């Protein structure tokens, strides 16, 4: 099929590459000329495992092309996916300006019958809004279209696998014709059709928010339990195993940690709170998720303060991991930002290492020291702070770190089973002093 994807970011690029991989003709449109230039020249502007290879392969086969030309992208497309950003607006609601602008453009160029699919995470009612915008701005009066809501559930870091083999595909809309085409499109990724769930556009939009809110709830729940464990002398790592083994609960998303970040959970929880407020619904759980996470993102700073006090002028901190999670270069709302801000405010020297996220962090904090190697970053540091659980941090040579480092702050409890007796060891839910 001829597919156009508006927005060549984390979601758009993954969706485009996967649709091209199974034989569709994909046109990637973006308003960012620099981004399109670099994609055209083979430079992929984000890090996502496997994405570069997939895009290069399909570009060679001429199954994916990159453009800023709206007419070229929209005029003959059979399906147009809107995958632009929906960042947090000033009042916490989702900023729909990019979606509205894409819809307005689409209306100017479509011809024939086109399916417009909203893949961006948008509040309930947005599919209706997109339909109205297109109707109002339609130039070619012979053009007809249907709107479908198709929220995306991929996880950065394993996005290709998630897209190619999704747990489910949610399709929202009431046009049988459009839903049938969409089911056909996704059949390449789903051999059993029972993983396609169809519903109203409103329910599909709500499903995405409810799903992220549920996941964030699990994270904030275990983090709150870890705070109690710390006070009462229980071991949160054992408690996690104890509760996760209950099949009704499960192990996923109950790892204690230094708070969630990323481009989705923080803004989506806020947007859902705002929707509820607008509708007069009091949301105690949603408010608590956010509140617990705000505290948790400062927990490493509180532990550092407990150990060193607030005069950090002669101290050097080595930070391992800057991205909001492993296997991505995405630093949006990452806890590392809170930690760096705290350390700089208290005049500490900051050495940082991350396998992929340093270029992004350099733009935000040019004043800290970046290293190409985790051990180089730890050299001469007083403390090691682990913020992101990249695989290469999981079993390091502690002798090499221990030359200067005397204390480890483990924001992801990855060293819980290691012999760290020569360090003071702070983890989420407790601390162990060196012997
Ligand atoms: N990143 C994720 O893991 C993830 C997962 C699921 C859903 N989502 C949702 O998907 C949407 C996109 O997220 P993302 O992380 O890919 O965003 P992103 O910021 O990485 O990419 C968005 C892209 O859209 C482009 N753009 C904006 N307006 C445009 C327009 N009018 N025409 C053409 N291009 C335009 C921007 O230049 C940018 O390249 C958001 O609503 C997000 O909440 C994201």
PDB file of N, CA and C in Angstrom, residues 268-347:
ATOM      1  N   UNK A 268       1.616  11.984  29.567  1.00  0.00           N
ATOM      2  CA  UNK A 268       0.321  11.314  29.397  1.00  0.00           C
ATOM      3  C   UNK A 268      -0.469  11.284  30.712  1.00  0.00           C
ATOM      4  N   UNK A 269       0.245  11.110  31.815  1.00  0.00           N
ATOM      5  CA  UNK A 269      -0.463  11.136  33.113  1.00  0.00           C
ATOM      6  C   UNK A 269      -1.049  12.533  33.339  1.00  0.00           C
ATOM      7  N   UNK A 270      -0.230  13.541  33.033  1.00  0.00           N
ATOM      8  CA  UNK A 270      -0.715  14.918  33.217  1.00  0.00           C
ATOM      9  C   UNK A 270      -1.921  15.203  32.321  1.00  0.00           C
ATOM     10  N   UNK A 271      -1.852  14.724  31.077  1.00  0.00           N
ATOM     11  CA  UNK A 271      -2.955  14.974  30.138  1.00  0.00           C
ATOM     12  C   UNK A 271      -4.239  14.286  30.617  1.00  0.00           C
ATOM     13  N   UNK A 272      -4.085  13.076  31.169  1.00  0.00           N
ATOM     14  CA  UNK A 272      -5.278  12.358  31.654  1.00  0.00           C
ATOM     15  C   UNK A 272      -5.854  13.052  32.896  1.00  0.00           C
ATOM     16  N   UNK A 273      -4.957  13.545  33.753  1.00  0.00           N
ATOM     17  CA  UNK A 273      -5.429  14.320  34.919  1.00  0.00           C
ATOM     18  C   UNK A 273      -6.243  15.524  34.446  1.00  0.00           C
ATOM     19  N   UNK A 274      -5.715  16.185  33.394  1.00  0.00           N
ATOM     20  CA  UNK A 274      -6.366  17.398  32.894  1.00  0.00           C
ATOM     21  C   UNK A 274      -7.741  17.058  32.294  1.00  0.00           C
ATOM     22  N   UNK A 275      -7.785  15.953  31.540  1.00  0.00           N
ATOM     23  CA  UNK A 275      -9.064  15.526  30.967  1.00  0.00           C
ATOM     24  C   UNK A 275     -10.073  15.293  32.089  1.00  0.00           C
ATOM     25  N   UNK A 276      -9.614  14.572  33.137  1.00  0.00           N
ATOM     26  CA  UNK A 276     -10.514  14.256  34.254  1.00  0.00           C
ATOM     27  C   UNK A 276     -11.001  15.547  34.916  1.00  0.00           C
ATOM     28  N   UNK A 277     -10.074  16.467  35.117  1.00  0.00           N
ATOM     29  CA  UNK A 277     -10.438  17.739  35.767  1.00  0.00           C
ATOM     30  C   UNK A 277     -11.494  18.481  34.939  1.00  0.00           C
ATOM     31  N   UNK A 278     -11.252  18.519  33.626  1.00  0.00           N
ATOM     32  CA  UNK A 278     -12.216  19.199  32.745  1.00  0.00           C
ATOM     33  C   UNK A 278     -13.608  18.581  32.840  1.00  0.00           C
ATOM     34  N   UNK A 279     -13.614  17.273  33.102  1.00  0.00           N
ATOM     35  CA  UNK A 279     -14.906  16.561  33.176  1.00  0.00           C
ATOM     36  C   UNK A 279     -15.447  16.497  34.597  1.00  0.00           C
ATOM     37  N   UNK A 280     -14.742  17.114  35.547  1.00  0.00           N
ATOM     38  CA  UNK A 280     -15.209  17.125  36.930  1.00  0.00           C
ATOM     39  C   UNK A 280     -15.004  15.806  37.656  1.00  0.00           C
ATOM     40  N   UNK A 281     -14.052  14.991  37.186  1.00  0.00           N
ATOM     41  CA  UNK A 281     -13.782  13.706  37.859  1.00  0.00           C
ATOM     42  C   UNK A 281     -12.563  13.888  38.761  1.00  0.00           C
ATOM     43  N   UNK A 282     -12.727  13.510  40.031  1.00  0.00           N
ATOM     44  CA  UNK A 282     -11.607  13.643  40.961  1.00  0.00           C
ATOM     45  C   UNK A 282     -10.739  12.392  40.862  1.00  0.00           C
ATOM     46  N   UNK A 283      -9.465  12.547  40.522  1.00  0.00           N
ATOM     47  CA  UNK A 283      -8.626  11.364  40.271  1.00  0.00           C
ATOM     48  C   UNK A 283      -7.533  11.244  41.332  1.00  0.00           C
ATOM     49  N   UNK A 284      -7.803  10.480  42.358  1.00  0.00           N
ATOM     50  CA  UNK A 284      -6.847  10.385  43.467  1.00  0.00           C
ATOM     51  C   UNK A 284      -5.643   9.538  43.081  1.00  0.00           C
ATOM     52  N   UNK A 285      -5.859   8.444  42.359  1.00  0.00           N
ATOM     53  CA  UNK A 285      -4.730   7.558  41.998  1.00  0.00           C
ATOM     54  C   UNK A 285      -3.797   8.275  41.024  1.00  0.00           C
ATOM     55  N   UNK A 286      -4.354   8.885  39.986  1.00  0.00           N
ATOM     56  CA  UNK A 286      -3.505   9.573  38.995  1.00  0.00           C
ATOM     57  C   UNK A 286      -2.662  10.659  39.666  1.00  0.00           C
ATOM     58  N   UNK A 287      -3.267  11.392  40.591  1.00  0.00           N
ATOM     59  CA  UNK A 287      -2.511  12.446  41.280  1.00  0.00           C
ATOM     60  C   UNK A 287      -1.372  11.841  42.090  1.00  0.00           C
ATOM     61  N   UNK A 288      -1.630  10.694  42.705  1.00  0.00           N
ATOM     62  CA  UNK A 288      -0.617  10.067  43.550  1.00  0.00           C
ATOM     63  C   UNK A 288       0.552   9.514  42.729  1.00  0.00           C
ATOM     64  N   UNK A 289       0.259   8.984  41.548  1.00  0.00           N
ATOM     65  CA  UNK A 289       1.339   8.430  40.694  1.00  0.00           C
ATOM     66  C   UNK A 289       2.378   9.510  40.449  1.00  0.00           C
ATOM     67  N   UNK A 290       1.891  10.666  40.071  1.00  0.00           N
ATOM     68  CA  UNK A 290       2.752  11.804  39.746  1.00  0.00           C
ATOM     69  C   UNK A 290       3.551  12.262  40.964  1.00  0.00           C
ATOM     70  N   UNK A 291       2.836  12.359  42.093  1.00  0.00           N
ATOM     71  CA  UNK A 291       3.460  12.854  43.324  1.00  0.00           C
ATOM     72  C   UNK A 291       4.585  11.917  43.788  1.00  0.00           C
ATOM     73  N   UNK A 292       4.301  10.614  43.754  1.00  0.00           N
ATOM     74  CA  UNK A 292       5.321   9.633  44.166  1.00  0.00           C
ATOM     75  C   UNK A 292       6.516   9.731  43.221  1.00  0.00           C
ATOM     76  N   UNK A 293       6.237   9.877  41.926  1.00  0.00           N
ATOM     77  CA  UNK A 293       7.344   9.909  40.961  1.00  0.00           C
ATOM     78  C   UNK A 293       8.208  11.157  41.118  1.00  0.00           C
ATOM     79  N   UNK A 294       7.553  12.263  41.436  1.00  0.00           N
ATOM     80  CA  UNK A 294       8.324  13.505  41.655  1.00  0.00           C
ATOM     81  C   UNK A 294       9.319  13.303  42.794  1.00  0.00           C
ATOM     82  N   UNK A 295       8.845  12.692  43.870  1.00  0.00           N
ATOM     83  CA  UNK A 295       9.715  12.421  45.026  1.00  0.00           C
ATOM     84  C   UNK A 295      10.828  11.454  44.613  1.00  0.00           C
ATOM     85  N   UNK A 296      10.436  10.412  43.873  1.00  0.00           N
ATOM     86  CA  UNK A 296      11.383   9.347  43.530  1.00  0.00           C
ATOM     87  C   UNK A 296      12.503   9.861  42.618  1.00  0.00           C
ATOM     88  N   UNK A 297      12.191  10.834  41.773  1.00  0.00           N
ATOM     89  CA  UNK A 297      13.228  11.363  40.880  1.00  0.00           C
ATOM     90  C   UNK A 297      14.276  12.162  41.650  1.00  0.00           C
ATOM     91  N   UNK A 298      13.949  12.497  42.890  1.00  0.00           N
ATOM     92  CA  UNK A 298      14.942  13.212  43.711  1.00  0.00           C
ATOM     93  C   UNK A 298      15.590  12.296  44.739  1.00  0.00           C
ATOM     94  N   UNK A 299      15.259  11.015  44.722  1.00  0.00           N
ATOM     95  CA  UNK A 299      15.721  10.145  45.801  1.00  0.00           C
ATOM     96  C   UNK A 299      17.244   9.973  45.787  1.00  0.00           C
ATOM     97  N   UNK A 300      17.846   9.940  44.603  1.00  0.00           N
ATOM     98  CA  UNK A 300      19.312   9.812  44.557  1.00  0.00           C
ATOM     99  C   UNK A 300      19.949  11.068  45.134  1.00  0.00           C
ATOM    100  N   UNK A 301      19.395  12.217  44.816  1.00  0.00           N
ATOM    101  CA  UNK A 301      19.926  13.471  45.360  1.00  0.00           C
ATOM    102  C   UNK A 301      19.811  13.473  46.884  1.00  0.00           C
ATOM    103  N   UNK A 302      18.690  12.962  47.400  1.00  0.00           N
ATOM    104  CA  UNK A 302      18.514  12.909  48.868  1.00  0.00           C
ATOM    105  C   UNK A 302      19.540  11.968  49.508  1.00  0.00           C
ATOM    106  N   UNK A 303      19.830  10.866  48.839  1.00  0.00           N
ATOM    107  CA  UNK A 303      20.808   9.908  49.371  1.00  0.00           C
ATOM    108  C   UNK A 303      22.219  10.524  49.303  1.00  0.00           C
ATOM    109  N   UNK A 304      22.493  11.237  48.227  1.00  0.00           N
ATOM    110  CA  UNK A 304      23.801  11.907  48.108  1.00  0.00           C
ATOM    111  C   UNK A 304      23.946  12.941  49.220  1.00  0.00           C
ATOM    112  N   UNK A 305      22.861  13.683  49.432  1.00  0.00           N
ATOM    113  CA  UNK A 305      22.873  14.709  50.489  1.00  0.00           C
ATOM    114  C   UNK A 305      23.072  14.066  51.867  1.00  0.00           C
ATOM    115  N   UNK A 306      22.421  12.928  52.077  1.00  0.00           N
ATOM    116  CA  UNK A 306      22.548  12.227  53.355  1.00  0.00           C
ATOM    117  C   UNK A 306      24.013  11.813  53.591  1.00  0.00           C
ATOM    118  N   UNK A 307      24.659  11.374  52.532  1.00  0.00           N
ATOM    119  CA  UNK A 307      26.035  10.868  52.672  1.00  0.00           C
ATOM    120  C   UNK A 307      27.068  11.998  52.761  1.00  0.00           C
ATOM    121  N   UNK A 308      26.925  12.984  51.878  1.00  0.00           N
ATOM    122  CA  UNK A 308      27.972  14.012  51.777  1.00  0.00           C
ATOM    123  C   UNK A 308      27.579  15.368  52.362  1.00  0.00           C
ATOM    124  N   UNK A 309      26.305  15.572  52.667  1.00  0.00           N
ATOM    125  CA  UNK A 309      25.854  16.909  53.029  1.00  0.00           C
ATOM    126  C   UNK A 309      25.642  17.733  51.774  1.00  0.00           C
ATOM    127  N   UNK A 310      25.526  19.059  51.957  1.00  0.00           N
ATOM    128  CA  UNK A 310      25.212  19.880  50.785  1.00  0.00           C
ATOM    129  C   UNK A 310      26.408  20.646  50.230  1.00  0.00           C
ATOM    130  N   UNK A 311      27.548  20.516  50.894  1.00  0.00           N
ATOM    131  CA  UNK A 311      28.728  21.175  50.328  1.00  0.00           C
ATOM    132  C   UNK A 311      29.512  20.154  49.500  1.00  0.00           C
ATOM    133  N   UNK A 312      29.317  20.219  48.214  1.00  0.00           N
ATOM    134  CA  UNK A 312      29.914  19.199  47.337  1.00  0.00           C
ATOM    135  C   UNK A 312      31.044  19.796  46.488  1.00  0.00           C
ATOM    136  N   UNK A 313      31.523  20.960  46.919  1.00  0.00           N
ATOM    137  CA  UNK A 313      32.462  21.719  46.092  1.00  0.00           C
ATOM    138  C   UNK A 313      33.717  20.925  45.708  1.00  0.00           C
ATOM    139  N   UNK A 314      34.210  20.113  46.635  1.00  0.00           N
ATOM    140  CA  UNK A 314      35.450  19.376  46.319  1.00  0.00           C
ATOM    141  C   UNK A 314      35.176  17.921  45.932  1.00  0.00           C
ATOM    142  N   UNK A 315      33.948  17.639  45.539  1.00  0.00           N
ATOM    143  CA  UNK A 315      33.590  16.244  45.232  1.00  0.00           C
ATOM    144  C   UNK A 315      33.323  16.060  43.721  1.00  0.00           C
ATOM    145  N   UNK A 316      33.745  14.890  43.246  1.00  0.00           N
ATOM    146  CA  UNK A 316      33.471  14.549  41.845  1.00  0.00           C
ATOM    147  C   UNK A 316      32.543  13.336  41.805  1.00  0.00           C
ATOM    148  N   UNK A 317      31.483  13.459  41.028  1.00  0.00           N
ATOM    149  CA  UNK A 317      30.503  12.372  40.904  1.00  0.00           C
ATOM    150  C   UNK A 317      30.566  11.797  39.488  1.00  0.00           C
ATOM    151  N   UNK A 318      30.640  10.492  39.424  1.00  0.00           N
ATOM    152  CA  UNK A 318      30.626   9.821  38.126  1.00  0.00           C
ATOM    153  C   UNK A 318      29.221   9.285  37.880  1.00  0.00           C
ATOM    154  N   UNK A 319      28.589   9.736  36.810  1.00  0.00           N
ATOM    155  CA  UNK A 319      27.225   9.300  36.490  1.00  0.00           C
ATOM    156  C   UNK A 319      27.279   8.271  35.371  1.00  0.00           C
ATOM    157  N   UNK A 320      26.714   7.115  35.608  1.00  0.00           N
ATOM    158  CA  UNK A 320      26.594   6.101  34.554  1.00  0.00           C
ATOM    159  C   UNK A 320      25.132   6.041  34.129  1.00  0.00           C
ATOM    160  N   UNK A 321      24.899   6.379  32.854  1.00  0.00           N
ATOM    161  CA  UNK A 321      23.545   6.321  32.317  1.00  0.00           C
ATOM    162  C   UNK A 321      22.861   7.673  32.380  1.00  0.00           C
ATOM    163  N   UNK A 322      22.483   8.196  31.210  1.00  0.00           N
ATOM    164  CA  UNK A 322      21.813   9.497  31.139  1.00  0.00           C
ATOM    165  C   UNK A 322      20.439   9.388  30.488  1.00  0.00           C
ATOM    166  N   UNK A 323      20.257   8.398  29.635  1.00  0.00           N
ATOM    167  CA  UNK A 323      18.965   8.246  28.952  1.00  0.00           C
ATOM    168  C   UNK A 323      17.897   7.830  29.966  1.00  0.00           C
ATOM    169  N   UNK A 324      16.641   8.014  29.614  1.00  0.00           N
ATOM    170  CA  UNK A 324      15.584   7.723  30.608  1.00  0.00           C
ATOM    171  C   UNK A 324      15.408   6.222  30.825  1.00  0.00           C
ATOM    172  N   UNK A 325      15.939   5.435  29.887  1.00  0.00           N
ATOM    173  CA  UNK A 325      15.949   3.979  30.039  1.00  0.00           C
ATOM    174  C   UNK A 325      17.047   3.436  29.140  1.00  0.00           C
ATOM    175  N   UNK A 326      17.442   2.169  29.293  1.00  0.00           N
ATOM    176  CA  UNK A 326      18.508   1.646  28.439  1.00  0.00           C
ATOM    177  C   UNK A 326      18.070   1.496  26.983  1.00  0.00           C
ATOM    178  N   UNK A 327      19.059   1.388  26.098  1.00  0.00           N
ATOM    179  CA  UNK A 327      18.843   1.133  24.664  1.00  0.00           C
ATOM    180  C   UNK A 327      18.113   2.252  23.935  1.00  0.00           C
ATOM    181  N   UNK A 328      18.244   3.465  24.452  1.00  0.00           N
ATOM    182  CA  UNK A 328      17.721   4.621  23.719  1.00  0.00           C
ATOM    183  C   UNK A 328      18.629   5.805  23.997  1.00  0.00           C
ATOM    184  N   UNK A 329      18.570   6.799  23.097  1.00  0.00           N
ATOM    185  CA  UNK A 329      19.321   8.042  23.351  1.00  0.00           C
ATOM    186  C   UNK A 329      18.376   9.136  23.860  1.00  0.00           C
ATOM    187  N   UNK A 330      17.140   8.750  24.167  1.00  0.00           N
ATOM    188  CA  UNK A 330      16.100   9.708  24.556  1.00  0.00           C
ATOM    189  C   UNK A 330      16.324  10.165  26.012  1.00  0.00           C
ATOM    190  N   UNK A 331      16.453  11.462  26.210  1.00  0.00           N
ATOM    191  CA  UNK A 331      16.672  11.972  27.579  1.00  0.00           C
ATOM    192  C   UNK A 331      15.478  12.785  28.071  1.00  0.00           C
ATOM    193  N   UNK A 332      14.373  12.736  27.333  1.00  0.00           N
ATOM    194  CA  UNK A 332      13.231  13.555  27.753  1.00  0.00           C
ATOM    195  C   UNK A 332      12.751  13.110  29.141  1.00  0.00           C
ATOM    196  N   UNK A 333      12.703  14.074  30.068  1.00  0.00           N
ATOM    197  CA  UNK A 333      12.230  13.835  31.453  1.00  0.00           C
ATOM    198  C   UNK A 333      13.077  12.786  32.193  1.00  0.00           C
ATOM    199  N   UNK A 334      14.316  12.574  31.757  1.00  0.00           N
ATOM    200  CA  UNK A 334      15.161  11.557  32.398  1.00  0.00           C
ATOM    201  C   UNK A 334      15.552  11.999  33.811  1.00  0.00           C
ATOM    202  N   UNK A 335      15.679  11.018  34.723  1.00  0.00           N
ATOM    203  CA  UNK A 335      16.065  11.317  36.104  1.00  0.00           C
ATOM    204  C   UNK A 335      17.475  11.905  36.165  1.00  0.00           C
ATOM    205  N   UNK A 336      18.320  11.562  35.188  1.00  0.00           N
ATOM    206  CA  UNK A 336      19.685  12.117  35.171  1.00  0.00           C
ATOM    207  C   UNK A 336      19.647  13.646  35.203  1.00  0.00           C
ATOM    208  N   UNK A 337      18.630  14.235  34.607  1.00  0.00           N
ATOM    209  CA  UNK A 337      18.520  15.707  34.579  1.00  0.00           C
ATOM    210  C   UNK A 337      18.353  16.232  36.013  1.00  0.00           C
ATOM    211  N   UNK A 338      17.528  15.542  36.815  1.00  0.00           N
ATOM    212  CA  UNK A 338      17.341  15.957  38.217  1.00  0.00           C
ATOM    213  C   UNK A 338      18.660  15.834  38.978  1.00  0.00           C
ATOM    214  N   UNK A 339      19.368  14.714  38.755  1.00  0.00           N
ATOM    215  CA  UNK A 339      20.604  14.482  39.514  1.00  0.00           C
ATOM    216  C   UNK A 339      21.668  15.508  39.128  1.00  0.00           C
ATOM    217  N   UNK A 340      21.833  15.738  37.832  1.00  0.00           N
ATOM    218  CA  UNK A 340      22.853  16.709  37.382  1.00  0.00           C
ATOM    219  C   UNK A 340      22.524  18.103  37.935  1.00  0.00           C
ATOM    220  N   UNK A 341      21.257  18.483  37.859  1.00  0.00           N
ATOM    221  CA  UNK A 341      20.848  19.803  38.363  1.00  0.00           C
ATOM    222  C   UNK A 341      21.201  19.928  39.837  1.00  0.00           C
ATOM    223  N   UNK A 342      20.892  18.903  40.632  1.00  0.00           N
ATOM    224  CA  UNK A 342      21.194  18.927  42.067  1.00  0.00           C
ATOM    225  C   UNK A 342      22.708  19.060  42.295  1.00  0.00           C
ATOM    226  N   UNK A 343      23.484  18.260  41.572  1.00  0.00           N
ATOM    227  CA  UNK A 343      24.937  18.272  41.785  1.00  0.00           C
ATOM    228  C   UNK A 343      25.536  19.634  41.401  1.00  0.00           C
ATOM    229  N   UNK A 344      25.078  20.186  40.287  1.00  0.00           N
ATOM    230  CA  UNK A 344      25.620  21.487  39.866  1.00  0.00           C
ATOM    231  C   UNK A 344      25.213  22.595  40.835  1.00  0.00           C
ATOM    232  N   UNK A 345      23.969  22.512  41.319  1.00  0.00           N
ATOM    233  CA  UNK A 345      23.509  23.531  42.281  1.00  0.00           C
ATOM    234  C   UNK A 345      24.386  23.527  43.528  1.00  0.00           C
ATOM    235  N   UNK A 346      24.902  22.348  43.861  1.00  0.00           N
ATOM    236  CA  UNK A 346      25.719  22.222  45.063  1.00  0.00           C
ATOM    237  C   UNK A 346      27.218  22.166  44.747  1.00  0.00           C
ATOM    238  N   UNK A 347      27.535  22.653  43.549  1.00  0.00           N
ATOM    239  CA  UNK A 347      28.914  22.926  43.125  1.00  0.00           C
ATOM    240  C   UNK A 347      29.795  21.684  42.974  1.00  0.00           C
TER     241      UNK A 347
END
